[in-house]
Coordinates of C-alpha atoms in Angstrom, one line a residue:
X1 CA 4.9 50.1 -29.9
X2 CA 4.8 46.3 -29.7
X3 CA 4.3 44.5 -26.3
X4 CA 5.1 47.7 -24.8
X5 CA 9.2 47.9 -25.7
X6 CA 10.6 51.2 -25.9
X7 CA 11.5 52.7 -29.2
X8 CA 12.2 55.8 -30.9
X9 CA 9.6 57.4 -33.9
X10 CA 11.5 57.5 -36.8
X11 CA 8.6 56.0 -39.2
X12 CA 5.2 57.6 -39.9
X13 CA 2.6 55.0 -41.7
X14 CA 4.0 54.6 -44.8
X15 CA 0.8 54.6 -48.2
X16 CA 0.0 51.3 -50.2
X17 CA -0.8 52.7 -53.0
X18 CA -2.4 50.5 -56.6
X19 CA 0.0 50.7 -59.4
X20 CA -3.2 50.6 -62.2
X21 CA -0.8 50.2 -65.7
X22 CA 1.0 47.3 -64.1
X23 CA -1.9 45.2 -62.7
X24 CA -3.5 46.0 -66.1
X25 CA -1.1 44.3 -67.9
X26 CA -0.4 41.2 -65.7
X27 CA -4.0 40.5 -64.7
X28 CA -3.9 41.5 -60.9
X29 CA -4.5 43.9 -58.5
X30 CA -1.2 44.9 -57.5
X31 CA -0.2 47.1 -54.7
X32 CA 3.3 48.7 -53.6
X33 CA 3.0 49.3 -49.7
X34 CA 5.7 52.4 -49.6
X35 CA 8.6 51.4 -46.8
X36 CA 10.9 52.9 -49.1
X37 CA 9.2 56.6 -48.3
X38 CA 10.2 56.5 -44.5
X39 CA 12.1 59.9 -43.9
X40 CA 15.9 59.3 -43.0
X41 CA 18.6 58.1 -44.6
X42 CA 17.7 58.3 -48.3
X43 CA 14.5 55.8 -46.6
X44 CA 13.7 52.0 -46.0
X45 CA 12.7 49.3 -44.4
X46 CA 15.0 48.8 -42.0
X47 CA 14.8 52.0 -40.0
X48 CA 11.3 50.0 -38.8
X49 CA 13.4 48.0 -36.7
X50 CA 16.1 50.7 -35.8
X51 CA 13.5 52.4 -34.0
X52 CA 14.1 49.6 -31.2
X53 CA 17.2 48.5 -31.5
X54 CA 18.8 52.1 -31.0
X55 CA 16.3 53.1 -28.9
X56 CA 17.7 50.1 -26.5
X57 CA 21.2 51.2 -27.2
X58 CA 20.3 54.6 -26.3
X59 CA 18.7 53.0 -22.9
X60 CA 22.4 51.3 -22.4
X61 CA 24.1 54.7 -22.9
X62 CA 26.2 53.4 -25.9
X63 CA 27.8 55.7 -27.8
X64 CA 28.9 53.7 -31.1
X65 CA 26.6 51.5 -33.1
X66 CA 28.5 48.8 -34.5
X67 CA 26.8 46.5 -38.0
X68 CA 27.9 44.1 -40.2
X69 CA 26.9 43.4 -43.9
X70 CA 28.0 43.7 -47.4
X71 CA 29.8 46.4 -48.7
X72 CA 26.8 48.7 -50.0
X73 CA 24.8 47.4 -46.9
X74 CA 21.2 49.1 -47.1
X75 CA 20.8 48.4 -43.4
X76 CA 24.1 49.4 -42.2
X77 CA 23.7 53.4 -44.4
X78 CA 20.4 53.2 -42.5
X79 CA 22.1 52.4 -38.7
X80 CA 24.5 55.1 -40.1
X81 CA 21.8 57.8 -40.5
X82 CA 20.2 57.1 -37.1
X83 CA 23.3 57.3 -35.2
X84 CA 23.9 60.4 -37.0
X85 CA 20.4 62.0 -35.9
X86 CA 20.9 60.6 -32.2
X87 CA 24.5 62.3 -32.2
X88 CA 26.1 58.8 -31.6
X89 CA 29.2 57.0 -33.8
X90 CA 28.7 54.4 -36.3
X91 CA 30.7 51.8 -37.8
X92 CA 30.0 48.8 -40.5
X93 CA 31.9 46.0 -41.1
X94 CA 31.7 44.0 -44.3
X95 CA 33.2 40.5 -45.4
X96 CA 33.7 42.4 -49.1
X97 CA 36.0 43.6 -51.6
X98 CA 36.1 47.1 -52.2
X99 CA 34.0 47.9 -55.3
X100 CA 37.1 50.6 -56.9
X101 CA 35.1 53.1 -55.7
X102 CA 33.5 55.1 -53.2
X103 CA 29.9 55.1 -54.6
X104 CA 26.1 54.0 -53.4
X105 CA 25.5 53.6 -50.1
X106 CA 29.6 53.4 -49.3
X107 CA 29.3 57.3 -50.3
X108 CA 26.0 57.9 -48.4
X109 CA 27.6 56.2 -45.4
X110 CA 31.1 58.2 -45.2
X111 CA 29.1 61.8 -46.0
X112 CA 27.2 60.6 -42.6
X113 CA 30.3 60.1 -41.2
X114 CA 30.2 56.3 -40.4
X115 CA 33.6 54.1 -40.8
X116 CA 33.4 51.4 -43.0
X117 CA 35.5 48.6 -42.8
X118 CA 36.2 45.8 -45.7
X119 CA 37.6 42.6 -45.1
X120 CA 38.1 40.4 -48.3
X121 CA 36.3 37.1 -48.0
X122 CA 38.5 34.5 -47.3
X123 CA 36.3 31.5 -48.3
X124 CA 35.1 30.7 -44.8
X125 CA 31.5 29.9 -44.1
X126 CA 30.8 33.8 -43.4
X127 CA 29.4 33.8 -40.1
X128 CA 32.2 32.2 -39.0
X129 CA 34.5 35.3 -40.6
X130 CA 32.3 37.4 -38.8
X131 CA 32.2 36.4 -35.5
X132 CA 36.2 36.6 -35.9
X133 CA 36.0 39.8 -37.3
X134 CA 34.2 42.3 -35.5
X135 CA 35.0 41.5 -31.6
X136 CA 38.3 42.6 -32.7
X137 CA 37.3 45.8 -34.4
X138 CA 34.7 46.3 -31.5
X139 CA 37.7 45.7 -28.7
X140 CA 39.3 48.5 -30.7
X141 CA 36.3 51.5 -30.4
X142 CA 36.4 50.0 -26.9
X143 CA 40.1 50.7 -25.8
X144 CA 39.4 54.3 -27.5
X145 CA 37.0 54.9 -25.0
X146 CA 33.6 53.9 -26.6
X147 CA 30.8 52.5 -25.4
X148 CA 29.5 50.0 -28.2
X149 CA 26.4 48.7 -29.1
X150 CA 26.3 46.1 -32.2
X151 CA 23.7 45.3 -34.3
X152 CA 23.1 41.9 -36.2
X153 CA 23.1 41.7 -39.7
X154 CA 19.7 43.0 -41.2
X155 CA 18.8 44.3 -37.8
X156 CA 17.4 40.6 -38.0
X157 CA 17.2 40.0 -34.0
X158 CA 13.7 39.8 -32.1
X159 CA 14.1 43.3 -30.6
X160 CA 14.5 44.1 -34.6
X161 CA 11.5 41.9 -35.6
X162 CA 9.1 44.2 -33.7
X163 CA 9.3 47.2 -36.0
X164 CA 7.7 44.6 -38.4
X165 CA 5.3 43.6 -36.3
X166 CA 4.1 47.3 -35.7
X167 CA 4.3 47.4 -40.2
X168 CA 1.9 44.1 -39.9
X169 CA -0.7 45.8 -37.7
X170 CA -0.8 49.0 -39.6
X171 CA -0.8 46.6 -43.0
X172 CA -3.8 44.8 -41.9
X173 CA -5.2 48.4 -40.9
X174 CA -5.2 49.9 -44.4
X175 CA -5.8 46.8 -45.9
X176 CA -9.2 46.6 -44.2
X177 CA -10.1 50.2 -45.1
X178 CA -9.3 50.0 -48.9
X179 CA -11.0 46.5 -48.9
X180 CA -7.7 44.7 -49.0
X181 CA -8.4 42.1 -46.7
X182 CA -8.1 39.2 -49.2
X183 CA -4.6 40.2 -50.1
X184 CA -1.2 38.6 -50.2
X185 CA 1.5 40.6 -49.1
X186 CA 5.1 39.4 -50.8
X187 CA 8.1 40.3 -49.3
X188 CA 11.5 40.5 -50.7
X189 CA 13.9 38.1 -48.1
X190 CA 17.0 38.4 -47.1
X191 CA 18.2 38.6 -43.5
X192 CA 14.6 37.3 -42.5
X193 CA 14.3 39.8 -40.0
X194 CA 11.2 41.8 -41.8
X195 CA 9.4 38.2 -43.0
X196 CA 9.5 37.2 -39.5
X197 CA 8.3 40.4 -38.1
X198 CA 6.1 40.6 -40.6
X199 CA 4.6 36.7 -39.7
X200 CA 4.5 37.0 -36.2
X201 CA 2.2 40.3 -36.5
X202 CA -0.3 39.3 -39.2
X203 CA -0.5 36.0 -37.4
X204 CA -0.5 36.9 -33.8
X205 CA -2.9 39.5 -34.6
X206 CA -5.6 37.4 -36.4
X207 CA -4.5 39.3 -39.7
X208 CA -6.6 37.8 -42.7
X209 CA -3.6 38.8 -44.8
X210 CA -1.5 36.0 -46.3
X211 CA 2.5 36.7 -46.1
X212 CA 4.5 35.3 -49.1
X213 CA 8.6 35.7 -49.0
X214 CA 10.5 35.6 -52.0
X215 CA 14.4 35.0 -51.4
X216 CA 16.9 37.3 -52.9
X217 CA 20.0 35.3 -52.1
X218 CA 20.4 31.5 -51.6
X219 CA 18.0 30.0 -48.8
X220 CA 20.5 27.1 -47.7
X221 CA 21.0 25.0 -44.7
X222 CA 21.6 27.5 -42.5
X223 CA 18.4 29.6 -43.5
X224 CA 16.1 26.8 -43.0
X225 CA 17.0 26.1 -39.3
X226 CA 17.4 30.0 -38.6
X227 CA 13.7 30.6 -39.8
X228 CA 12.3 27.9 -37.1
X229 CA 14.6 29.0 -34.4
X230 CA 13.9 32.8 -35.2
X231 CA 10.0 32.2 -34.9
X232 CA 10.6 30.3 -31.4
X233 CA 12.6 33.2 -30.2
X234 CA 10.2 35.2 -31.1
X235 CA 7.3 33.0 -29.0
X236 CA 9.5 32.7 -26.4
X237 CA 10.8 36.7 -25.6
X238 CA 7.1 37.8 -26.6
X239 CA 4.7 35.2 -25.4
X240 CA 2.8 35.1 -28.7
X241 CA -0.3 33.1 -28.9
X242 CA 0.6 31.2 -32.4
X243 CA 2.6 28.5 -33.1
X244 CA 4.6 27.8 -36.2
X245 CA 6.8 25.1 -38.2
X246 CA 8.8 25.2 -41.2
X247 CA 5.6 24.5 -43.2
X248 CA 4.1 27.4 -42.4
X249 CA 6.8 30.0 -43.4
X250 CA 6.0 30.6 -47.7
X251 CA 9.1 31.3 -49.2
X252 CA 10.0 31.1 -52.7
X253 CA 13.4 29.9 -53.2
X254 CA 13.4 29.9 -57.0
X255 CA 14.2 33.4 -57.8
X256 CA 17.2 34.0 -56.4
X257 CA 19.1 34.6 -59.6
X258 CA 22.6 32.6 -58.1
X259 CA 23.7 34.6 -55.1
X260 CA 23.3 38.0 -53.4
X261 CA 23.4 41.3 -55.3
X262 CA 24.7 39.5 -58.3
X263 CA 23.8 40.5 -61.9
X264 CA 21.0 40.0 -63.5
X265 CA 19.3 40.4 -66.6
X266 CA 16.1 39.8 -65.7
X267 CA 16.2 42.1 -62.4
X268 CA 16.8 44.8 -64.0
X269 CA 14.5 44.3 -66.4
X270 CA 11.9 43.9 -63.9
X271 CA 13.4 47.4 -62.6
X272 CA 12.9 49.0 -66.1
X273 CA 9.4 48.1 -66.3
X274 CA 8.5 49.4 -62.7
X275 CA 10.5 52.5 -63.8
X276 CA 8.7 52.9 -67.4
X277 CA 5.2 51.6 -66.2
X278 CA 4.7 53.3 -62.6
X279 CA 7.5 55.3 -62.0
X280 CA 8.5 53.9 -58.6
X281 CA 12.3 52.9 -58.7
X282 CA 13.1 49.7 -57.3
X283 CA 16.8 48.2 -56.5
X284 CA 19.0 45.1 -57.8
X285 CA 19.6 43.5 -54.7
X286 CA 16.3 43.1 -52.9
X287 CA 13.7 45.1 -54.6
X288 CA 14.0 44.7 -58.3
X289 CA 15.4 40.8 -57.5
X290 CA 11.6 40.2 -55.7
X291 CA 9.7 42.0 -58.1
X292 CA 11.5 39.8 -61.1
X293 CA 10.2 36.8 -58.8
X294 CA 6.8 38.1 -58.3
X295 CA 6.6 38.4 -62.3
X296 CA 7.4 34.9 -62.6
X297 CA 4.9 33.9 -60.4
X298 CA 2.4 35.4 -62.4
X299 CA 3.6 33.7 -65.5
X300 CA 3.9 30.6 -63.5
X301 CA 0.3 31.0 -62.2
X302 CA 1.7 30.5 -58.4
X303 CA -0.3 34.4 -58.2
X304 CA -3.5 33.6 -59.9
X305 CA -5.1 35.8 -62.4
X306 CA -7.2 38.5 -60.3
X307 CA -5.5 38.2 -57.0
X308 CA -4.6 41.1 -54.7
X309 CA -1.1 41.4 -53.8
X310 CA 0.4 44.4 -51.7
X311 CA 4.6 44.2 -53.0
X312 CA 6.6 45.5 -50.0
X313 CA 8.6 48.0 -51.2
X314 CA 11.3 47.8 -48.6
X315 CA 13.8 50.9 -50.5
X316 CA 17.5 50.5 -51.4
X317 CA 17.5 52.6 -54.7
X318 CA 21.1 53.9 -53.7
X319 CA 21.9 50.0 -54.9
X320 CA 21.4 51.2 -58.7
X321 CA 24.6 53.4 -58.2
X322 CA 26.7 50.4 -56.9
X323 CA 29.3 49.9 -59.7
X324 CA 28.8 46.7 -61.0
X325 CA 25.3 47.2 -61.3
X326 CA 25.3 50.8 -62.8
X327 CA 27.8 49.5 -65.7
X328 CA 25.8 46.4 -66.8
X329 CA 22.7 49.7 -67.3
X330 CA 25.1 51.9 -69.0
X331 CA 25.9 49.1 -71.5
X332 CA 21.9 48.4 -72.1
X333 CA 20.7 52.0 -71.8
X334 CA 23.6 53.9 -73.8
X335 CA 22.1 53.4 -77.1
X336 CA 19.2 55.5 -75.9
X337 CA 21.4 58.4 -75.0
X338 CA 22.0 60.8 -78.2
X339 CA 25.6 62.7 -78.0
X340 CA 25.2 65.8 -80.4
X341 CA 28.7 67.4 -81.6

């Protein structure tokens, strides 16, 4: 429990755990810490900072959680799963097209019972077709008697933050007892919401651990203000000791492959070798798209030869079942599938 907020327990430390074939072949030490092993939901990162955000709702006497994000949202199935357990409502609203199908987390998230709602994007920045959007569909659950609570994208607020400052101390916990100390940890980034909880905590703590993020979807404009004014909320609502500029935030912009959840070769082949190498299943959004980065930093010798790194492995496998991304497999991985008459 950071700075003494309330929460629920929904996570148990989570292993990091050496993966010996693949730092073998790439000439490091490499680590998955195991966020994709937490216990509801089909498991994630995310539920880190559900534990205060719903526990805050719960505080409000909400009976609806209301999310926003794309249409196979790993964070909104996750908000879906908790409201389920805590016998509250759940919706998620997405700036999307439907995918044809009712598949991946869009499955996992109506068998939980949670509405899903898809508005085609219109062209407009996004943020601004959100914050159209969903006080309408909120004002709706209202006038049906609900009491709503929403949740930001990502869970990326600083109430959210703080489950990733708990993840930082216990990080920097197990690093020291396997001798980890000297690590880098490398983060997939999206929302920013685990980087930045992540930050604050190694930092604020006195963590030796260095924190690198790698971006899974463009980090534009809008990005590089929200990191700076995300880290001074932060300072401000907690009173943290450290101070920060965009300097000091390490984020690889180089690997984001074009956009968000888009197609790529190179994911999933970085996917295929976890699979084949480790068995540990990554995903083609966040996952598989940081681990493809983190192999390119190897090559590129931005992870030097020997180094410790600790990969957060922040979940999302339902993501190989999303349609677009479990066709452009089939067509790679048919010709290994023998059809006897």
């Amino acid at each position: 429990m950071a700075f003494g907020v309330e929460k629920l327990h929904l996570v148990d430390p989570t292993p990091i755990q050496y993966m010996p074939t693949l730092s073998k072949e790439l000439g490091i030490e490499l680590y998955l810490k195991r966020d994709d092993l937490t216990s509801w939901g089909a498991g994630g990162n995310k539920l880190r900072k559900l534990e205060y955000l719903v526990a805050d709702a719960l505080q409000q006497g909400a009976t609806m959680l209301v999310t926003v994000g794309g249409a196979q949202t790993n964070h909104g199935r996750l908000t879906a799963a908790v409201a389920a357990k805590y016998g509250l409502k759940c919706a998620i609203i997405a700036i999307d097209d439907y995918p044809g199908e009712v598949s991946a987390n869009i499955l996992l998230d109506r068998i939980m019972g949670c509405d899903v709602i898809l508005k085609a994007d219109d062209g407009r920045d996004e943020n601004e077709q959100f914050d159209e959007l969903c006080p309408k569909i909120i004002a709706q659950y209202e006038e049906k008697g609900e009491k709503v609570y929403f949740i930001p994208m990502g869970g990326s607020n600083a109430l959210g933050a703080l489950g990733y400052y708990d993840c930082a101390v216990e990080l920097t916990a197990q690093a020291k007892e396997m001798g980890l100390e000297d690590a880098r940890v490398i983060d997939s980034v999206g929302s920013i919401g685990t980087y930045m909880g992540l930050y604050c905590g190694l930092r604020n703590e006195d963590s030796p651990l260095r924190l690198t993020g790698i971006a899974i979807s463009p980090f534009g404009e809008y990005k590089e203000h929200r990191i700076v004014e995300y880290f001074n909320e932060m300072k401000e609502t907690y009173g943290l000791k450290c101070d920060a500029v965009r300097a000091d935030f390490d984020i690889e912009k180089d690997y984001t492959r074009g956009g968000y959840n888009n197609l790529s070769k190179e994911v999933r082949e970085a996917i295929c070798l976890m699979a084949r190498k480790e068995a540990v299943m990554l995903d083609p959004c966040y996952t598989g798209k940081g681990f493809a980065g983190l192999l390119e930093m190897v090559k590129e010798g931005k992870i030097a030869k020997g180094e410790k790194v600790i990969f957060l492995h922040t979940g999302g496998f339902p993501g190989l079942y999303t349609r677009h991304h479990r066709e452009a497999f089939e067509e790679e991985l048919l010709p290994g599938v023998t059809i006897l008459d």
